[in-house]
Every structure is written in C-alpha cells, then in structure tokens.
Short mmCIF file of C-alpha atoms in Angstrom, two decimals:
data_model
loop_
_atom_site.label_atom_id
_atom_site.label_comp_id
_atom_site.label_asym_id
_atom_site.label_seq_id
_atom_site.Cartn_x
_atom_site.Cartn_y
_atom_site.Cartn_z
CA UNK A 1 140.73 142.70 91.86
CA UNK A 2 139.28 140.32 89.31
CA UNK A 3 138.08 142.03 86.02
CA UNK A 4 134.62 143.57 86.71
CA UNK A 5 134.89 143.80 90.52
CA UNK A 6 133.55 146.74 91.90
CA UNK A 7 135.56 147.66 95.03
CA UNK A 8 135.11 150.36 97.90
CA UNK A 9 138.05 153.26 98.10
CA UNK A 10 138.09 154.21 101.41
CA UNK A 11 140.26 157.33 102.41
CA UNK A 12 142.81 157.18 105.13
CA UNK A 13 143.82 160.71 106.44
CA UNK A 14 147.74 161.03 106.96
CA UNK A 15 147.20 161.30 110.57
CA UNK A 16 148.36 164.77 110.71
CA UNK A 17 146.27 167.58 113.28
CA UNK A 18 147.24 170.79 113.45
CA UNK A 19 145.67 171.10 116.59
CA UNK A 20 147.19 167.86 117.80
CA UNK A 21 150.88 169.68 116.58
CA UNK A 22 149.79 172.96 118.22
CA UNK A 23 148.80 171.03 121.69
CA UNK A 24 152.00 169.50 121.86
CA UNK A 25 153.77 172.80 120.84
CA UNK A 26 152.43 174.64 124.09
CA UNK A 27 153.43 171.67 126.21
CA UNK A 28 156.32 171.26 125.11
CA UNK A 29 157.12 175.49 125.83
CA UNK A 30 155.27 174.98 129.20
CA UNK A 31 157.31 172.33 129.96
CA UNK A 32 160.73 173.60 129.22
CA UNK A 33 159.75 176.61 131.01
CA UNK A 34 158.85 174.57 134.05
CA UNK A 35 162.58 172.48 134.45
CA UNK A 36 164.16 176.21 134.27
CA UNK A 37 162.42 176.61 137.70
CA UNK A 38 164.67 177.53 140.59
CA UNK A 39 167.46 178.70 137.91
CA UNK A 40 169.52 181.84 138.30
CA UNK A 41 168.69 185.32 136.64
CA UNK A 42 171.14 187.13 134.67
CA UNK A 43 170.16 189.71 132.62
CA UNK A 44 171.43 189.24 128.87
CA UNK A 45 172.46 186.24 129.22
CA UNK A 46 173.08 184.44 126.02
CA UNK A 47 172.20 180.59 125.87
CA UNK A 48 173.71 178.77 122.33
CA UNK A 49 171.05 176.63 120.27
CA UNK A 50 170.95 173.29 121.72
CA UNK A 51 172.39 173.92 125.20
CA UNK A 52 171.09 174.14 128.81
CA UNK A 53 171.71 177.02 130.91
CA UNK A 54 171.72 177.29 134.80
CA UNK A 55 170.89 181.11 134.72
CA UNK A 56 168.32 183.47 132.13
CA UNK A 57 166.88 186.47 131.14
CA UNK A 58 163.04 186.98 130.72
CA UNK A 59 163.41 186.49 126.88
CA UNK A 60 166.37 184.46 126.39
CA UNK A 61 163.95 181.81 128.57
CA UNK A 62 161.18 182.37 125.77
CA UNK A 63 163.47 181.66 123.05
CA UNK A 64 165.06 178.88 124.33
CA UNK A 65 161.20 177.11 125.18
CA UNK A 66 159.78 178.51 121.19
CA UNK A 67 162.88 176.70 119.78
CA UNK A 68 162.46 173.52 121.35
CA UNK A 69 158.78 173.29 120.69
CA UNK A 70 159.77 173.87 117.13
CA UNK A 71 159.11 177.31 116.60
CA UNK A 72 161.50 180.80 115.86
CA UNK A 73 161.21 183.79 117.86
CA UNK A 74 163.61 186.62 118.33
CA UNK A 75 165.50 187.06 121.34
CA UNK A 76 164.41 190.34 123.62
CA UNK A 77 160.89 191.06 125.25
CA UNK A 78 160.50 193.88 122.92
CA UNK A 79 161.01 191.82 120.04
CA UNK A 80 158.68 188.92 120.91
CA UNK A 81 156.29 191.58 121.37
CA UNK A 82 156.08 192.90 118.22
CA UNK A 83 156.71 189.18 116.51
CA UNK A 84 153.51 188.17 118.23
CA UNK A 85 149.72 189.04 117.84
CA UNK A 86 147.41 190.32 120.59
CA UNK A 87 144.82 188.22 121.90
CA UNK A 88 142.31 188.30 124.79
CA UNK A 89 142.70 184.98 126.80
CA UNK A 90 145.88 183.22 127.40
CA UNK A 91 146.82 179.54 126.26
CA UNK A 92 149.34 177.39 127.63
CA UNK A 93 152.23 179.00 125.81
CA UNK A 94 151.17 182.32 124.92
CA UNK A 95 153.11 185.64 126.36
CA UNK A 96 152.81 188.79 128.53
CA UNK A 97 154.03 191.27 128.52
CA UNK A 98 155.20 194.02 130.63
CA UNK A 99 156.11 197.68 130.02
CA UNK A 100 160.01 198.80 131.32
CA UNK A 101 159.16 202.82 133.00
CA UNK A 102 163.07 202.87 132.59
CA UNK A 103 163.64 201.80 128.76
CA UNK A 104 160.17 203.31 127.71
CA UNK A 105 159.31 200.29 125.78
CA UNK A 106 158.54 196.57 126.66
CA UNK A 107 160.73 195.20 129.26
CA UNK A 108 159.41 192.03 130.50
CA UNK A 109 157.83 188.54 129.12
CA UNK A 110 156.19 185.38 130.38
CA UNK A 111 154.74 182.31 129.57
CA UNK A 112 150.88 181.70 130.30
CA UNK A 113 150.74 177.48 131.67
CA UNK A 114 147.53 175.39 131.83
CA UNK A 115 146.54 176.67 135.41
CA UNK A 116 146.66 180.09 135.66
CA UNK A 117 150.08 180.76 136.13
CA UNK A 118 153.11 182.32 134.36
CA UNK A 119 156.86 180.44 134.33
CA UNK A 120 159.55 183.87 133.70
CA UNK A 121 162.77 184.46 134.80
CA UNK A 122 162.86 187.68 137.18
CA UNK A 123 165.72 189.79 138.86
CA UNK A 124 166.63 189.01 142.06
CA UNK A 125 163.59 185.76 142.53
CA UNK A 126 165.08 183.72 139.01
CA UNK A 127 163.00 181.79 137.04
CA UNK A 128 159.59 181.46 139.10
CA UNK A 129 156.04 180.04 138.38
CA UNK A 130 153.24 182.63 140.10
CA UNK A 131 149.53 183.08 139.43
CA UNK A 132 149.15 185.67 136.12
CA UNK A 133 145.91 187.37 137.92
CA UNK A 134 148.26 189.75 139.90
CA UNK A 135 150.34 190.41 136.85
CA UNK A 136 147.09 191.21 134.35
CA UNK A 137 146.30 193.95 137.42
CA UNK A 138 149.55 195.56 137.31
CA UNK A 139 150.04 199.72 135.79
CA UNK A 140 152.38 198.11 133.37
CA UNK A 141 150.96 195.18 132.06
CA UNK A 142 150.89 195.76 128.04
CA UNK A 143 148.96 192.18 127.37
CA UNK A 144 148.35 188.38 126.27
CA UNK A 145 150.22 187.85 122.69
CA UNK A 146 150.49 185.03 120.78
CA UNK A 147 152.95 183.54 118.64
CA UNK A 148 151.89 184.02 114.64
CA UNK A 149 152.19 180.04 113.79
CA UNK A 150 149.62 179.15 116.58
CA UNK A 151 146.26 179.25 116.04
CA UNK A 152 144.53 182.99 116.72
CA UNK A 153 140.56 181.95 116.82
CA UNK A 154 138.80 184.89 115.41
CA UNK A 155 136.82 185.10 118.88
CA UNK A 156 140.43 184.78 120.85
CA UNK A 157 141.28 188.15 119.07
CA UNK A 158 142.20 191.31 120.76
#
C-alpha cells in the first residue's frame, strides 16, 4: 500500500471445525461398521492395523472403525467401557454396552448409526445392523458411552 493508505484487515479463519472433524469422525466409524456387514464372528479374533478382516469380535470391530476414523481405543468391550464416558442419547458412533452374566463384567459393545440402529458383530448371527430400542430394554444393557475426544454436551451427560 502507498504511504498513508489506510487499508481493511479482514480475518480469514483456517477453515478448521471441530464439529465438521467430529461429523466426519462418526461417519466414517458408522461406515466402516456398515461394509463389515454379513462378516463372520469369531470371538478374539485379532485384526493387524491397516488390514481387513472377513470375521470379528464385538470389540475388535470397534477398534478397527475408532482407528480408521482417527481415533485410539483399546481392544475388549470391557475396556472401551471404561475408556469411554456415559451419556444419555446416542450419536452416530457412540457405544453400548452390554453386561456378560458369565464373566461378571461387560461383555458386549455396539455402535449407535444415524437411524436408530446398532452395527456389532454377534455369535452365531456375525456382524448385523438391528434397531437399538430392543437392546436399551434388555436386563443387561449397562448404557450409551461415548468416546472422550468427541464432544460430551453438558445436556448429553449421564
């Protein structure tokens, strides 16, 4: 600018949203969960970082869909339990959880979609997407958790 010029600083934002990152977290954890449809169940099955898998456990599932939207959680439904915080109303993404009567401690996860329905790999059915409603009803049903680097709205919070 010539000497003496006044001119106008306008801001630009870097174009980073954390709820624009968080959105495409849960879709990308909805969606992984949703191509595992149809696929085997094998209970403690291990898949490597970075590979596909034609059978899965509950939680080996979960860990697989956290780590390619980005984000770490430990392997076992007892684990991603505890790694997670409770709230009231599922988002596309977020976890139940189930109680094991046999293992007296949690014993079964799933992943809440856009619609209603859960994606989790079950014995003896494999990996299935079913409406959550009859799951939220059910003696052992421990809860909606969510995972601590998505957003927990103080009036989401159990």
């Amino acid at each position: 600018q010539p000497a003496g010029a006044v001119g106008i600083v306008e801001t630009v934002g870097s174009g980073y949203s954390v709820e624009e990152e968080e959105m495409d977290q849960r879709a990308k954890i909805v969606a992984f969960c949703r191509t595992q449809l149809g696929k085997k169940y094998q209970l403690g099955v291990e898949v490597a970082s970075g590979h596909d898998s034609e059978t899965w456990d509950c939680s080996e599932m979960v860990e697989a869909a956290y780590r390619e939207a980005g984000l770490s959680i430990p392997d076992g439904a007892c684990f991603q339990f505890d790694a997670c915080q409770p709230v009231l109303a599922p988002q596309p993404g977020d976890l139940g959880f189930l109680w094991s009567d046999k293992r007296g401690m949690i014993g079964h996860v799933m992943v809440a979609t856009e619609v209603g329905t859960v994606v989790h790999a079950v014995g003896g059915r494999g990996v299935v997407e079913e409406s959550w409603a009859s799951w939220e009803l059910h003696a052992r049903w421990k809860g909606w958790r969510r995972h601590v680097d998505l957003a927990r709205p103080i009036e989401d919070r159990a």
